[in-house]
Every structure is written in C-alpha cells, then in structure tokens.
Coordinates of C-alpha atoms in Angstrom, one line a residue:
Chain A
M1 CA 7.2 -40.7 -60.3
A2 CA 9.7 -40.9 -56.6
F3 CA 13.0 -40.1 -56.2
V4 CA 13.6 -43.9 -55.1
E5 CA 11.1 -46.3 -56.7
L6 CA 12.0 -50.1 -54.7
S7 CA 8.5 -53.0 -56.5
G8 CA 8.4 -55.7 -55.5
T9 CA 11.5 -55.5 -54.6
S10 CA 12.9 -59.2 -53.2
L11 CA 17.0 -60.2 -52.5
A12 CA 17.2 -63.6 -51.7
Y13 CA 21.2 -65.1 -50.1
R14 CA 22.8 -67.9 -52.1
T15 CA 24.9 -70.2 -48.8
R16 CA 25.8 -73.2 -47.8
D17 CA 22.1 -74.6 -46.7
G18 CA 20.1 -72.9 -49.8
E19 CA 18.5 -70.0 -50.5
V20 CA 18.0 -67.4 -48.2
L21 CA 15.9 -64.5 -48.6
A22 CA 16.7 -61.3 -46.9
L23 CA 14.5 -59.6 -48.9
D24 CA 11.1 -60.3 -49.5
A25 CA 8.6 -57.7 -52.5
A26 CA 9.7 -55.3 -50.6
D27 CA 7.6 -52.0 -52.1
M28 CA 8.6 -47.7 -50.9
A29 CA 8.5 -45.0 -52.1
V30 CA 11.0 -42.3 -51.2
E31 CA 9.9 -38.0 -52.7
K32 CA 13.3 -36.0 -53.6
G33 CA 14.4 -34.4 -50.1
E34 CA 12.7 -37.1 -47.9
F35 CA 14.0 -37.9 -45.1
T36 CA 12.6 -41.5 -44.5
A37 CA 13.8 -43.4 -41.5
V38 CA 14.2 -47.7 -41.6
V39 CA 13.1 -49.4 -38.4
G40 CA 12.6 -53.0 -37.9
P41 CA 14.2 -56.0 -36.2
S42 CA 17.3 -56.5 -35.9
G43 CA 18.1 -59.2 -39.0
C44 CA 14.9 -57.7 -41.5
G45 CA 17.5 -57.5 -44.2
K46 CA 18.0 -53.3 -43.5
S47 CA 21.4 -53.7 -44.4
T48 CA 19.8 -55.5 -47.4
L49 CA 17.4 -52.1 -48.6
M50 CA 20.4 -49.9 -48.2
K51 CA 22.5 -52.5 -50.7
L52 CA 19.8 -53.3 -53.8
V53 CA 18.7 -48.9 -53.8
T54 CA 23.1 -47.5 -54.2
G55 CA 22.6 -50.2 -56.9
L56 CA 25.7 -52.2 -54.7
R57 CA 23.4 -55.8 -55.1
P58 CA 21.2 -56.5 -58.1
P59 CA 17.9 -57.7 -56.8
T60 CA 16.9 -60.8 -56.8
A61 CA 13.2 -60.4 -58.3
G62 CA 11.2 -56.7 -59.2
T63 CA 13.7 -53.6 -59.0
V64 CA 14.9 -50.5 -57.9
S65 CA 15.1 -47.0 -59.6
V66 CA 16.9 -43.7 -58.3
A67 CA 15.9 -40.6 -59.4
G68 CA 13.9 -42.1 -62.9
E69 CA 16.2 -44.0 -64.0
R70 CA 16.5 -47.7 -63.5
V71 CA 19.3 -49.1 -61.0
R72 CA 21.8 -51.5 -62.9
G73 CA 25.2 -50.9 -61.5
P74 CA 26.8 -48.8 -58.4
L75 CA 24.7 -45.7 -58.4
K76 CA 28.0 -43.4 -58.0
I77 CA 26.1 -40.5 -56.7
A78 CA 25.4 -41.3 -53.2
G79 CA 26.6 -41.0 -49.7
M80 CA 27.2 -43.3 -47.3
A81 CA 27.8 -43.4 -43.7
F82 CA 28.3 -46.9 -42.0
Q83 CA 28.0 -47.7 -37.9
N84 CA 31.5 -47.6 -37.8
A85 CA 33.0 -44.4 -38.9
T86 CA 35.3 -46.4 -41.0
L87 CA 38.0 -43.4 -41.7
L88 CA 41.4 -44.0 -43.2
P89 CA 44.2 -43.7 -40.2
W90 CA 47.0 -42.5 -42.9
R91 CA 44.7 -39.3 -43.7
T92 CA 44.1 -35.9 -41.9
V93 CA 40.9 -35.8 -41.5
R94 CA 40.5 -33.6 -43.9
D95 CA 42.0 -35.3 -46.3
N96 CA 39.3 -38.7 -45.3
V97 CA 36.9 -35.8 -46.1
L98 CA 38.0 -35.3 -49.0
L99 CA 38.6 -38.6 -50.4
P100 CA 35.5 -38.7 -52.6
L101 CA 36.2 -35.6 -54.2
E102 CA 38.6 -37.2 -56.0
I103 CA 36.4 -39.8 -57.3
V104 CA 32.8 -38.4 -58.7
K105 CA 33.1 -36.4 -61.7
P106 CA 33.6 -33.8 -62.5
H107 CA 35.9 -33.2 -58.9
R108 CA 38.1 -36.0 -60.0
S109 CA 39.8 -34.3 -62.2
R110 CA 40.0 -31.0 -61.1
I111 CA 41.3 -31.6 -57.3
R112 CA 44.2 -31.5 -57.6
S113 CA 44.8 -28.0 -59.5
H114 CA 42.6 -26.7 -57.4
R115 CA 44.2 -28.3 -54.7
R116 CA 43.5 -24.9 -51.7
E117 CA 39.6 -24.4 -53.0
Y118 CA 39.0 -28.0 -52.5
E119 CA 40.8 -27.7 -48.6
E120 CA 38.4 -24.8 -47.4
R121 CA 35.3 -26.8 -49.7
A122 CA 36.9 -29.8 -46.7
D123 CA 37.2 -27.5 -44.1
A124 CA 34.2 -25.2 -44.0
I125 CA 31.9 -28.7 -44.0
L126 CA 34.2 -29.3 -41.3
E127 CA 32.9 -26.5 -39.2
T128 CA 29.0 -26.9 -40.1
V129 CA 29.8 -29.8 -38.1
G130 CA 31.8 -28.2 -35.6
L131 CA 35.4 -29.6 -35.9
A132 CA 36.6 -25.9 -37.0
G133 CA 40.2 -26.3 -37.2
F134 CA 40.4 -30.5 -37.1
G135 CA 41.7 -30.9 -40.3
D136 CA 45.1 -32.0 -39.4
R137 CA 44.3 -34.2 -37.2
F138 CA 44.7 -38.1 -37.7
P139 CA 41.4 -40.2 -37.4
W140 CA 42.2 -42.0 -34.0
E141 CA 43.8 -38.4 -32.4
L142 CA 39.3 -38.1 -32.2
S143 CA 36.4 -39.6 -30.3
G144 CA 34.3 -42.4 -31.5
G145 CA 31.4 -38.9 -31.5
M146 CA 34.0 -37.0 -33.5
Q147 CA 35.1 -39.6 -36.0
Q148 CA 31.5 -40.4 -37.2
R149 CA 31.2 -36.6 -37.2
V150 CA 34.2 -36.9 -39.5
S151 CA 32.3 -39.7 -41.6
L152 CA 29.4 -37.5 -41.7
C153 CA 30.9 -34.5 -44.1
R154 CA 32.9 -37.2 -45.8
A155 CA 29.1 -39.0 -46.9
L156 CA 27.7 -34.9 -47.9
V157 CA 31.7 -33.7 -49.2
H158 CA 30.4 -34.4 -53.5
E159 CA 26.9 -32.6 -51.9
P160 CA 24.7 -36.1 -52.8
E161 CA 20.9 -36.6 -53.6
L162 CA 20.8 -39.4 -51.8
L163 CA 22.5 -40.5 -48.1
M164 CA 22.5 -43.6 -46.8
L165 CA 22.9 -43.3 -43.4
D166 CA 22.7 -48.0 -41.7
E167 CA 23.0 -47.1 -38.3
P168 CA 25.4 -45.1 -38.1
F169 CA 25.0 -43.6 -34.2
A170 CA 24.0 -46.9 -32.4
A171 CA 28.0 -47.5 -31.5
L172 CA 27.8 -44.5 -29.9
D173 CA 26.7 -43.4 -26.4
A174 CA 23.4 -42.2 -25.7
F175 CA 23.9 -38.1 -26.0
T176 CA 26.6 -38.3 -27.6
R177 CA 24.5 -39.5 -29.6
E178 CA 21.6 -37.2 -29.4
E179 CA 24.1 -34.2 -30.7
L180 CA 24.8 -36.0 -34.0
W181 CA 21.0 -35.8 -34.6
C182 CA 21.0 -31.9 -34.2
V183 CA 24.3 -32.7 -36.2
L184 CA 22.4 -34.5 -38.7
R185 CA 19.1 -32.2 -38.1
D186 CA 21.0 -29.3 -38.4
L187 CA 22.9 -31.3 -42.4
W188 CA 20.2 -32.2 -43.9
Q189 CA 18.5 -29.3 -43.2
E190 CA 21.0 -26.7 -45.7
Q191 CA 21.1 -29.4 -48.6
H192 CA 17.8 -31.5 -48.6
F193 CA 19.6 -34.6 -50.1
T194 CA 17.3 -37.2 -50.0
C195 CA 18.5 -39.5 -46.6
I196 CA 17.4 -43.0 -45.7
L197 CA 18.5 -44.3 -41.9
V198 CA 18.3 -48.0 -41.0
T199 CA 17.9 -47.4 -37.2
H200 CA 16.4 -49.4 -34.4
D201 CA 16.6 -46.1 -32.5
L202 CA 12.4 -44.9 -32.8
R203 CA 12.9 -41.9 -31.0
E204 CA 15.7 -41.1 -33.5
A205 CA 13.1 -42.0 -36.6
V206 CA 10.8 -39.6 -35.0
F207 CA 13.1 -36.9 -34.1
L208 CA 14.9 -37.1 -37.9
A209 CA 12.6 -38.1 -40.9
D210 CA 9.5 -37.7 -42.4
T211 CA 8.5 -41.3 -42.8
I212 CA 9.2 -44.2 -41.3
H213 CA 9.2 -47.1 -42.8
V214 CA 8.4 -50.7 -40.2
M215 CA 9.4 -53.9 -41.3
S216 CA 9.1 -57.0 -40.9
A217 CA 11.2 -60.0 -39.2
R218 CA 13.5 -62.2 -41.9
P219 CA 12.6 -62.5 -44.9
G220 CA 11.8 -58.6 -44.7
R221 CA 9.0 -57.4 -45.6
I222 CA 7.8 -53.1 -45.5
L223 CA 4.2 -53.9 -44.0
H224 CA 3.5 -49.8 -42.6
R225 CA 4.3 -47.0 -43.4
H226 CA 4.6 -43.8 -41.2
V227 CA 3.8 -39.5 -41.8
I228 CA 6.0 -38.1 -39.1
D229 CA 4.2 -34.9 -39.2
I230 CA 5.6 -32.6 -36.1
P231 CA 6.6 -29.5 -37.3
R232 CA 10.2 -28.1 -38.3
P233 CA 12.2 -26.5 -36.7
R234 CA 12.8 -30.0 -34.5
D235 CA 14.5 -29.3 -31.0
L236 CA 15.1 -32.5 -28.8
E237 CA 12.1 -31.3 -26.5
I238 CA 9.7 -32.1 -29.1
L239 CA 10.4 -36.5 -28.1
Y240 CA 8.6 -35.4 -25.3
D241 CA 5.3 -34.9 -26.3
R242 CA 2.8 -36.0 -26.5
A243 CA 2.8 -36.9 -30.2
S244 CA 6.2 -37.9 -30.6
V245 CA 6.1 -40.7 -27.5
D246 CA 2.1 -41.3 -29.1
I247 CA 4.5 -42.6 -32.7
I248 CA 7.2 -44.5 -31.0
H249 CA 4.5 -46.4 -28.6
T250 CA 2.9 -47.5 -31.6
L251 CA 5.8 -48.2 -34.2
R252 CA 8.1 -50.1 -30.8
H253 CA 3.6 -52.6 -30.5
Q254 CA 4.5 -53.4 -34.1
I255 CA 8.3 -54.2 -33.7
A256 CA 6.8 -56.2 -31.2
G257 CA 4.7 -58.1 -32.4
V258 CA 6.9 -58.5 -35.7
R259 CA 9.8 -60.0 -33.5
Q260 CA 7.2 -62.8 -32.4
Q261 CA 5.7 -63.7 -35.5
Chain B
M1 CA 69.1 -45.1 -14.3
S2 CA 66.3 -44.1 -16.4
A3 CA 63.1 -46.6 -17.9
V4 CA 64.0 -45.6 -21.3
N5 CA 67.7 -46.3 -20.4
T6 CA 67.8 -50.2 -18.9
E7 CA 65.9 -50.4 -22.5
R8 CA 68.1 -50.0 -24.2
L9 CA 70.7 -51.1 -22.7
A10 CA 69.5 -54.3 -21.9
P11 CA 70.1 -55.7 -25.0
W12 CA 74.4 -55.2 -24.7
I13 CA 73.9 -56.6 -21.2
I14 CA 72.3 -59.8 -22.1
T15 CA 74.6 -59.5 -24.9
I16 CA 77.4 -59.9 -23.3
A17 CA 76.0 -62.0 -19.8
L18 CA 75.5 -64.8 -22.8
F19 CA 79.2 -64.4 -23.5
L20 CA 80.5 -64.3 -19.7
L21 CA 78.7 -68.0 -19.5
W22 CA 80.2 -69.2 -22.6
E23 CA 83.2 -68.0 -21.8
A24 CA 82.6 -69.6 -17.9
A25 CA 81.3 -72.6 -19.3
C26 CA 84.2 -73.7 -21.3
I27 CA 86.6 -72.8 -18.7
L28 CA 84.0 -74.3 -16.2
F29 CA 84.0 -77.9 -18.1
D30 CA 87.7 -77.7 -19.0
M31 CA 86.4 -78.1 -23.4
P32 CA 88.8 -78.6 -26.0
A33 CA 88.1 -76.1 -28.4
Y34 CA 87.9 -78.4 -31.0
V35 CA 84.5 -78.2 -30.0
L36 CA 83.6 -75.9 -27.8
P37 CA 85.7 -72.7 -28.2
R38 CA 86.3 -69.7 -25.5
P39 CA 84.3 -66.3 -27.4
T40 CA 88.1 -64.9 -26.6
L41 CA 89.4 -67.5 -28.4
V42 CA 86.7 -66.9 -31.9
L43 CA 86.9 -63.1 -31.1
A44 CA 91.1 -63.2 -31.9
E45 CA 90.4 -65.7 -34.3
M46 CA 87.9 -63.5 -36.1
W47 CA 90.4 -61.6 -35.4
N48 CA 93.2 -62.9 -37.5
F49 CA 90.6 -64.0 -40.7
K50 CA 89.6 -60.0 -40.3
G51 CA 90.4 -59.6 -44.9
A52 CA 88.5 -63.1 -45.4
I53 CA 86.3 -62.1 -42.6
L54 CA 84.5 -58.7 -44.9
L55 CA 85.5 -59.6 -47.9
N56 CA 82.9 -63.1 -48.0
S57 CA 80.8 -60.7 -45.6
L58 CA 80.3 -58.6 -48.7
Q59 CA 80.1 -61.4 -50.5
T60 CA 76.9 -62.4 -49.0
L61 CA 75.7 -59.7 -48.0
W62 CA 75.9 -58.8 -52.5
T63 CA 74.3 -61.8 -52.5
T64 CA 71.0 -61.8 -49.8
V65 CA 70.8 -58.1 -51.4
A66 CA 70.3 -59.2 -55.1
G67 CA 67.8 -61.8 -54.0
F68 CA 66.1 -59.5 -51.6
A69 CA 65.4 -56.8 -54.3
I70 CA 64.1 -58.7 -56.1
A71 CA 61.3 -60.3 -54.1
V72 CA 60.9 -56.9 -53.1
V73 CA 59.8 -56.1 -56.9
F74 CA 58.0 -60.2 -57.6
G75 CA 56.2 -60.9 -53.9
L76 CA 54.3 -57.3 -54.5
A77 CA 53.4 -57.3 -57.9
L78 CA 51.9 -61.4 -56.4
G79 CA 50.7 -60.0 -53.7
I80 CA 48.4 -57.3 -55.9
F81 CA 47.4 -59.9 -57.7
I82 CA 46.2 -62.2 -55.5
G83 CA 44.6 -59.8 -53.0
W84 CA 43.0 -58.2 -56.2
S85 CA 40.5 -61.0 -56.2
K86 CA 39.0 -63.8 -54.0
A87 CA 38.2 -65.9 -57.3
I88 CA 42.7 -65.8 -57.9
Y89 CA 43.4 -66.0 -53.9
S90 CA 41.4 -68.8 -53.1
G91 CA 43.2 -70.2 -56.0
L92 CA 46.4 -69.7 -56.0
Y93 CA 46.7 -70.3 -52.6
P94 CA 47.9 -73.7 -52.2
V95 CA 49.8 -74.4 -55.0
M96 CA 51.2 -70.6 -52.8
I97 CA 51.1 -72.6 -49.6
G98 CA 52.8 -76.1 -51.9
F99 CA 55.5 -74.3 -53.3
N100 CA 57.1 -72.7 -49.9
S101 CA 56.6 -76.5 -48.6
I102 CA 59.5 -78.0 -50.6
P103 CA 62.9 -77.7 -48.3
K104 CA 64.7 -74.4 -49.9
V105 CA 67.9 -76.8 -49.5
A106 CA 66.1 -79.3 -51.8
V107 CA 66.5 -76.6 -54.7
V108 CA 69.5 -75.9 -54.7
P109 CA 71.5 -78.4 -57.0
I110 CA 69.4 -78.1 -60.1
L111 CA 70.5 -74.5 -59.7
V112 CA 73.1 -75.3 -59.7
L113 CA 72.1 -78.2 -62.4
W114 CA 71.0 -74.4 -64.5
F115 CA 73.1 -71.9 -63.4
G116 CA 76.0 -74.0 -62.3
V117 CA 78.8 -73.0 -59.0
G118 CA 78.3 -69.3 -57.8
T119 CA 76.7 -66.1 -56.6
V120 CA 73.3 -66.4 -59.0
P121 CA 72.3 -69.7 -57.5
A122 CA 73.0 -68.2 -54.3
I123 CA 71.1 -65.4 -55.5
L124 CA 68.1 -67.5 -57.2
T125 CA 67.9 -69.3 -53.3
A126 CA 67.6 -65.9 -51.6
F127 CA 64.8 -64.5 -53.5
L128 CA 63.2 -68.3 -53.5
I129 CA 62.9 -68.6 -49.4
S130 CA 62.1 -64.9 -49.6
F131 CA 59.6 -63.1 -51.2
F132 CA 56.6 -66.1 -49.6
P133 CA 56.0 -63.7 -46.9
I134 CA 55.9 -60.7 -48.7
V135 CA 53.3 -62.0 -51.2
V136 CA 51.0 -63.6 -47.8
N137 CA 51.1 -60.6 -45.8
V138 CA 50.6 -57.5 -49.0
A139 CA 47.5 -60.4 -49.9
T140 CA 46.0 -60.6 -46.1
G141 CA 46.1 -56.3 -46.0
L142 CA 43.9 -56.2 -49.0
A143 CA 41.9 -59.5 -49.1
T144 CA 41.3 -58.0 -45.4
L145 CA 39.7 -54.6 -46.7
E146 CA 36.2 -53.2 -44.4
P147 CA 33.2 -54.4 -46.7
E148 CA 31.8 -51.0 -45.8
M149 CA 35.0 -49.0 -47.4
E150 CA 34.7 -50.9 -49.8
D151 CA 30.6 -49.5 -50.6
V152 CA 31.7 -46.2 -50.3
L153 CA 33.8 -46.2 -52.8
R154 CA 31.5 -48.5 -55.1
A155 CA 28.8 -45.8 -54.9
L156 CA 30.8 -43.0 -55.5
G157 CA 31.6 -45.0 -58.8
A158 CA 35.1 -46.1 -58.0
S159 CA 36.3 -48.8 -60.4
K160 CA 38.5 -51.4 -58.7
L161 CA 41.7 -50.2 -59.4
E162 CA 40.6 -46.1 -58.3
I163 CA 39.9 -48.8 -54.8
M164 CA 42.6 -50.7 -55.5
L165 CA 44.5 -47.3 -54.9
K166 CA 43.3 -45.2 -52.0
V167 CA 41.8 -47.6 -49.8
G168 CA 43.6 -51.8 -50.6
I169 CA 47.5 -50.9 -51.7
P170 CA 47.7 -48.3 -48.7
R171 CA 46.2 -50.4 -46.5
S172 CA 48.3 -53.5 -46.9
M173 CA 51.5 -51.6 -46.0
P174 CA 51.7 -52.1 -43.1
Y175 CA 51.7 -55.7 -43.8
F176 CA 54.7 -55.3 -46.4
F177 CA 56.4 -53.9 -44.7
G178 CA 56.1 -55.8 -41.4
S179 CA 56.5 -58.7 -43.9
L180 CA 59.8 -57.4 -44.9
K181 CA 62.3 -57.5 -41.8
V182 CA 61.3 -61.2 -41.6
A183 CA 61.6 -61.4 -46.1
I184 CA 65.7 -60.0 -45.5
T185 CA 66.1 -63.1 -42.6
L186 CA 65.5 -65.2 -45.2
A187 CA 67.1 -64.1 -47.6
F188 CA 70.0 -64.3 -45.5
V189 CA 69.3 -68.5 -44.8
G190 CA 69.0 -68.5 -48.0
A191 CA 72.1 -67.3 -49.8
I192 CA 74.5 -68.9 -46.7
I193 CA 72.6 -72.5 -47.7
S194 CA 73.1 -71.7 -51.0
E195 CA 76.8 -70.9 -50.0
T196 CA 77.5 -73.7 -47.9
I197 CA 76.3 -76.7 -50.5
A198 CA 77.8 -74.2 -54.0
A199 CA 80.0 -72.0 -54.0
N200 CA 83.0 -70.6 -54.7
S201 CA 83.0 -67.3 -52.3
G202 CA 80.9 -65.9 -49.0
L203 CA 79.9 -66.4 -45.5
G204 CA 78.4 -69.7 -46.1
H205 CA 81.8 -70.7 -48.0
L206 CA 84.0 -69.5 -45.4
M207 CA 82.5 -71.4 -42.3
L208 CA 83.2 -74.5 -45.0
Q209 CA 86.8 -74.2 -45.6
A210 CA 86.6 -74.3 -42.2
Q211 CA 85.4 -76.1 -40.9
A212 CA 86.9 -79.4 -44.0
N213 CA 90.9 -77.6 -42.2
F214 CA 88.9 -78.1 -38.3
E215 CA 89.9 -74.9 -37.3
V216 CA 86.4 -74.6 -35.2
P217 CA 87.4 -71.7 -33.6
L218 CA 86.7 -70.0 -37.1
V219 CA 83.6 -71.5 -37.4
F220 CA 82.5 -70.3 -34.4
G221 CA 83.6 -66.8 -35.8
C222 CA 81.1 -66.4 -39.0
L223 CA 78.8 -67.7 -36.7
I224 CA 79.1 -64.6 -35.7
A225 CA 79.4 -62.4 -37.9
L226 CA 76.7 -64.0 -40.3
A227 CA 74.7 -63.0 -36.3
I228 CA 76.1 -59.8 -37.1
L229 CA 74.5 -59.3 -39.8
G230 CA 72.0 -61.0 -39.8
I231 CA 70.6 -58.4 -37.3
A232 CA 71.8 -55.4 -38.7
M233 CA 69.2 -56.1 -42.3
Y234 CA 66.4 -56.8 -40.0
A235 CA 67.8 -53.3 -37.1
I236 CA 67.1 -50.8 -40.4
F237 CA 63.6 -52.6 -42.0
A238 CA 62.6 -52.8 -38.8
L239 CA 63.4 -48.8 -38.2
L240 CA 62.2 -49.1 -42.0
E241 CA 59.2 -49.6 -41.1
Q242 CA 58.6 -47.7 -37.7
R243 CA 59.3 -43.9 -40.7
M244 CA 57.3 -45.4 -43.6
T245 CA 53.7 -46.3 -41.9
G246 CA 53.9 -45.0 -38.2
W247 CA 50.5 -44.1 -39.2
A248 CA 50.1 -48.2 -37.8
F249 CA 52.0 -48.5 -34.8
R250 CA 49.5 -45.2 -33.2
S251 CA 49.2 -47.4 -29.6
G252 CA 50.4 -45.6 -26.8
I253 CA 49.5 -41.4 -29.0
N254 CA 45.9 -41.2 -28.5
A255 CA 43.4 -40.5 -26.2
G256 CA 40.8 -43.2 -27.8

C-alpha cells in the first residue's frame, strides 16, 4: 500500500447555492519518500486535496489513508507551508521554527527543560536554508523569500514524514523562487520526507517532483499522472533540456485542454 | 528646532493657544462670568478650591479604576469566550450590541435602587460602560486568526486550547491593549455620569453642587480637572500598549 492513498475520494462543500463538488472521485497514490506535484487550472480543488490528505476535512465519499491507516482526523505528523509564510510576528525567527516542537510528541514535554538543545536544532535547520545567524531577528525584518525559508524550516523542524506545500513560492519573484526550489530540493535530498506540492508553476513541478498529477477544472478530478525520470541530483539547467521542455509542453497542453472544457 | 521637538511641543502650544483664544473671546465679547468665565478666573477658582477638587478627583479616580479593573477581567474572559468559536460569536454578538445600545444613564437609577446612593453605582456604571470595547476587540482579534495558521497547528495535532494559547491570545493582545485606552476613558465617563446622578462625592458631585450654587467658574474648573485626569489615564494606557505589543507597531523599523 502506498504511503498516501486516495481512492474514490470526493468532497462537496455546502454553500448557500447548494452543494459544490470540489473534488470528484480522485484516485492518487504517493509512495513513501516520493516527491509529487499536483498541477491544474486555478480553482480546481488543489487546496481541497491538501485539507483531505492532512485530515483537516473529512471526505464526503471515498477514503484517504496515510501510512497504512485511514485518516479520520487531523494527522498530527504533517508539516505544512503556504503561499503566505504565516509566521508569528511576536516570536523571533528561532521561536517561530520551534513552534511545532511545542506541540508534537515527544518534544512538547522536553522543550522547556532542554531549551538549549532545541535552540541549536532550530539554528541548525536555519543554517541549511542559508539563514545562519538570523535566529534572533523578527519575521518582519526579513524579506519575503527569507520568510518563506523560515516557513519551510518550521514545516520540517519536527522531521515530519509528510510535507504538504500549497503554492509556497507563488508570491515570490522569479529569481528568489528558483533559489528556493534549490533549497527545497536540498532539504528533500537530505531528509527524504514524502512531499505533496500543489503548484501552478509547471517548471517548478518538473524541477522538483518525481511524479506530477494533473487535475481538471472544478469539480477537480485527477486526469493524468506523469513520471519525471530526469536523473537526480538536478540543477536548474535541466529545465532547458529537451526532456524537461517536452514534459512542460505536454503538461501545458493538458491543462489548456482542461481549461477550455 | 528639530522636527521631533516640534511634534513634542505641538500639543502644549495648541492647548495654550486655545486658552488664549478663550480668554480673548471672553474679554472681546464682554462675557459675564456666569455664562462663560475667563480661563484665568477658572484657574484662580480651581486654586481656591484645590482641596475639594483634589479630594473629589481621587474619589472619581478610585471609582473609575475599580470599575475599569472589573471590566478588564470580565471583558478579557468574555472576549476569549466569544472569540472561541463561530457559533458563540454569532450567538452572543447581537445580545452584546443590544446591551451596549442601552444608555448607561438609564441604568444608574436601577443601580441606585439596588445598591443605594454612593460609590457602588459609580463603580458599576464605570464597569458597564467600559467592558464592551474590550470584549469586542479581544473577540475580533481571535476571530480574525488566519485559517492557514490554524491548519498548520491542527495538522500537528494541536488542540483548540493550544491554538488559542500559542496563537489566538498573543495575536489578540494588540487589540486588547488598544481597547484599554478607549475603555479607561469610557469608565471615567461612566463614573461621572453616576456621580452627577446619585453620589455624595466625586468630581461629578462637586460639579453638580457648584452648579446648584451658581458657581460657574468652579463648574468649569471641574471640567478642566476631568480633562486632565482623562488625558493622564489615556496616556498611561497608550504607553502600556506600546510597551506590551511593540511588535504590532513595527512600521518604520523594517525594510519589508
């Protein structure tokens, strides 16, 4: 059984105008340690997928299972990062990174008595994303790209088995975005967590992912699955190779087709 | 003179200018003192009655602060309760609005009926009039928590209580401290309303007596004493706000 598995999963929201089907009988399987990207036109229920996998919302039909167990409530192990860094302005960068450790077991009961050890841990992960020495700063003193790095650190500091990313680089400028692709690539290479990245940037998906799922417009359905067998380690140059360009082209074509329906 | 100095001095300059204008207008239009006394006359009268003014100011200050303290405790608790969930928020909010729409002047006679003339109705009026902004601000701070932040914590297995303690409550603190400076001035108004209706002491009572005796300059003296007290209390809580939640006043420090 795959690490993350959706079978026949649907979600309908109840709104004033009746029921809206956000996700329609989606099937998806992500192996342990796999990096998958989900791409699709805007409003296709990509974020709904995130909520279902993390157990923040129960599906209205079908099942979701993670690590061999059916998801019946919030996961308790997943790291998440969003388009906005959502850092807490009253905490320093280091304390922001430490936030998950104040909640997840077994750290929550140790963090007070082993403060130093945990601070070093936060500093170590900040260093891996190029933010050595920024621990005592406040989030608002950092640029958008740096804040997003902190957000990634916060999502990964408790070494989750599953990382969920919802368009984490969408608000950044092109150069910063590419920089952060490499940061994420290196983090994944090192920790090998299972990662689900929701994005609308096809180059981002090809550069980072092992597999790409293409979704249809609302109601969201998973239409295609591509395996990206570009060898690793990858650097940004591969995006200009024939193989990558071909995949991006195909993806573009498929999404354009979906949009016209 | 540097720009900072000008900014510091501006309130004093404006105040003095206002008083000069007042004085000049009284002389120019030959105002009788029983209609609008000149500020110099008012200040002289304040000096004559300095003992009474001081004593009654202390009484008003005490009822204000006591009512305000109750309002802080009660307002914070109710605000957290209301902000806890959407259902409680939408259920209690209309009731709160209804309660707040009742003029507190109308409540004082009832309080007098229950507790008699004196300090207790003043404290309770101060409390009733000042807890509302605290409740609304705290509840709003909690209710506007970013859903993404909540998702991050819930996906880690955080309980509602933990989300409140780690994010909700610290996040609503700027709203809370912001509401305190509004609440303290309202509490002050409440105390004086009650004192002018039913009390044996306090600035409101003194003012009423002065009016009954046709000592118009003293009435104005009391008004000035009220203004000074009000400004002082506002300033204290504005300072407290900046001290406690400096992170929310970060514009100007940062690069973006």
